[in-house]
């Protein structure tokens, strides 16, 4: 039996859920990148997807629903040595956490963000999320979802993201390559991952995703923003998966004079006299 550095643990996910292969792809990614588990921090919000950090050996943190990004940003800013990875759901990321999603793209903090996009709220039993397709009937949207689906890839490109990709839980080797590239990218990297929810999503099933996705090949220039936006908007009979856009850009740390040296904040010298002088200005 192979002893993995990154152990995975028994999960509470349904048999057949796409989350299992996303967890396996994450394990393969971390094994091959060869980081120490104590140098990796995986965060989530609340949902089925954000249980991921609890199922693998490394540092983990689950915040509130919609708030996986703020603690990830705080952890990365205070300890730039950590590899910071978020696993969150489509509801968590694009719904309640939508503002954090958009504005962290603008800050460009060095975080890899893996969104398990099953196109609904799975933990709370199948209500429509921002990515639910129009017309899909759910226990709450009984006449079918009437809202226009949110396109996370177009949104991320429009907000200025430097790394935007899409994967599918049914193509774990392909997904592992995307995860590696996203983690190695210096800045905010989004990978939206189609993930079948066997229990609640009877429309976007494993077979549906498998029939709709096609893998981008080398003929796509990942530095071409116009082409990336066109591909991101392609959501019909065929949906592209792969890296849509990758452009080197200065990240949060390299833009801030106080953080450029890459030192951990807790390791910095502090002068109590300066702090006391500051405090005295408030009394
Ligand atoms: C502040 C707050 N709002 C709402 C909820 C209820 N809630 C928990 S998980 C969830 C949706 C999860 O959907 P998603 O983020 O897509 O993750 P999935 O379960 O599908 O993986 C909701 C609405 C909550 N726990 N806390
Ligand atoms: Mg979901």
PDB file of C-alpha atoms and ligand atoms in Angstrom, residues 46-49 65 67 89-92 96 118 120-124, ligand 1:
ATOM      1  CA  UNK A  46     -19.993  26.273   4.680  1.00  0.00           C
ATOM      2  CA  UNK A  47     -21.503  23.659   2.361  1.00  0.00           C
ATOM      3  CA  UNK A  48     -20.613  20.212   1.020  1.00  0.00           C
ATOM      4  CA  UNK A  49     -17.596  21.493  -0.951  1.00  0.00           C
ATOM      5  CA  UNK A  65     -21.008  30.592   4.553  1.00  0.00           C
ATOM      6  CA  UNK A  67     -16.721  33.992   3.853  1.00  0.00           C
ATOM      7  CA  UNK A  89     -19.198  25.873  -3.388  1.00  0.00           C
ATOM      8  CA  UNK A  90     -20.860  27.851  -6.166  1.00  0.00           C
ATOM      9  CA  UNK A  91     -23.472  29.194  -3.727  1.00  0.00           C
ATOM     10  CA  UNK A  92     -20.869  30.147  -1.156  1.00  0.00           C
ATOM     11  CA  UNK A  96     -23.417  35.099  -0.449  1.00  0.00           C
ATOM     12  CA  UNK A 118     -22.603  21.651  -8.814  1.00  0.00           C
ATOM     13  CA  UNK A 120     -27.059  24.343  -6.690  1.00  0.00           C
ATOM     14  CA  UNK A 121     -26.999  24.461  -2.896  1.00  0.00           C
ATOM     15  CA  UNK A 122     -26.333  20.818  -2.009  1.00  0.00           C
ATOM     16  CA  UNK A 123     -25.896  21.018   1.766  1.00  0.00           C
ATOM     17  CA  UNK A 124     -29.270  22.694   2.241  1.00  0.00           C
TER      18      UNK A 124
HETATM   19  C1  LIG B   1     -24.605  32.988   6.771  1.00  0.00           C
HETATM   20  C2  LIG B   1     -25.271  31.726   6.269  1.00  0.00           C
HETATM   21  N1  LIG B   1     -26.162  31.809   5.252  1.00  0.00           N
HETATM   22  C3  LIG B   1     -26.743  30.689   4.780  1.00  0.00           C
HETATM   23  C4  LIG B   1     -26.463  29.473   5.353  1.00  0.00           C
HETATM   24  C5  LIG B   1     -27.157  28.238   4.865  1.00  0.00           C
HETATM   25  N2  LIG B   1     -26.340  27.512   3.914  1.00  0.00           N
HETATM   26  C6  LIG B   1     -25.409  26.614   4.328  1.00  0.00           C
HETATM   27  S1  LIG B   1     -24.647  25.843   3.055  1.00  0.00           S
HETATM   28  C7  LIG B   1     -25.565  26.716   1.940  1.00  0.00           C
HETATM   29  C8  LIG B   1     -25.439  26.506   0.458  1.00  0.00           C
HETATM   30  C9  LIG B   1     -24.315  25.633   0.047  1.00  0.00           C
HETATM   31  O1  LIG B   1     -24.237  25.620  -1.356  1.00  0.00           O
HETATM   32  P1  LIG B   1     -22.841  25.699  -2.064  1.00  0.00           P
HETATM   33  O2  LIG B   1     -22.041  26.833  -1.550  1.00  0.00           O
HETATM   34  O3  LIG B   1     -23.092  25.685  -3.525  1.00  0.00           O
HETATM   35  O4  LIG B   1     -22.105  24.378  -1.573  1.00  0.00           O
HETATM   36  P2  LIG B   1     -22.524  22.845  -1.835  1.00  0.00           P
HETATM   37  O5  LIG B   1     -23.228  22.375  -0.592  1.00  0.00           O
HETATM   38  O6  LIG B   1     -23.384  22.801  -3.046  1.00  0.00           O
HETATM   39  O7  LIG B   1     -21.206  22.165  -2.027  1.00  0.00           O
HETATM   40  C10 LIG B   1     -26.449  27.593   2.562  1.00  0.00           C
HETATM   41  C11 LIG B   1     -27.387  28.487   1.853  1.00  0.00           C
HETATM   42  C12 LIG B   1     -25.507  29.428   6.408  1.00  0.00           C
HETATM   43  N3  LIG B   1     -25.131  28.273   6.979  1.00  0.00           N
HETATM   44  N4  LIG B   1     -24.944  30.574   6.844  1.00  0.00           N
END
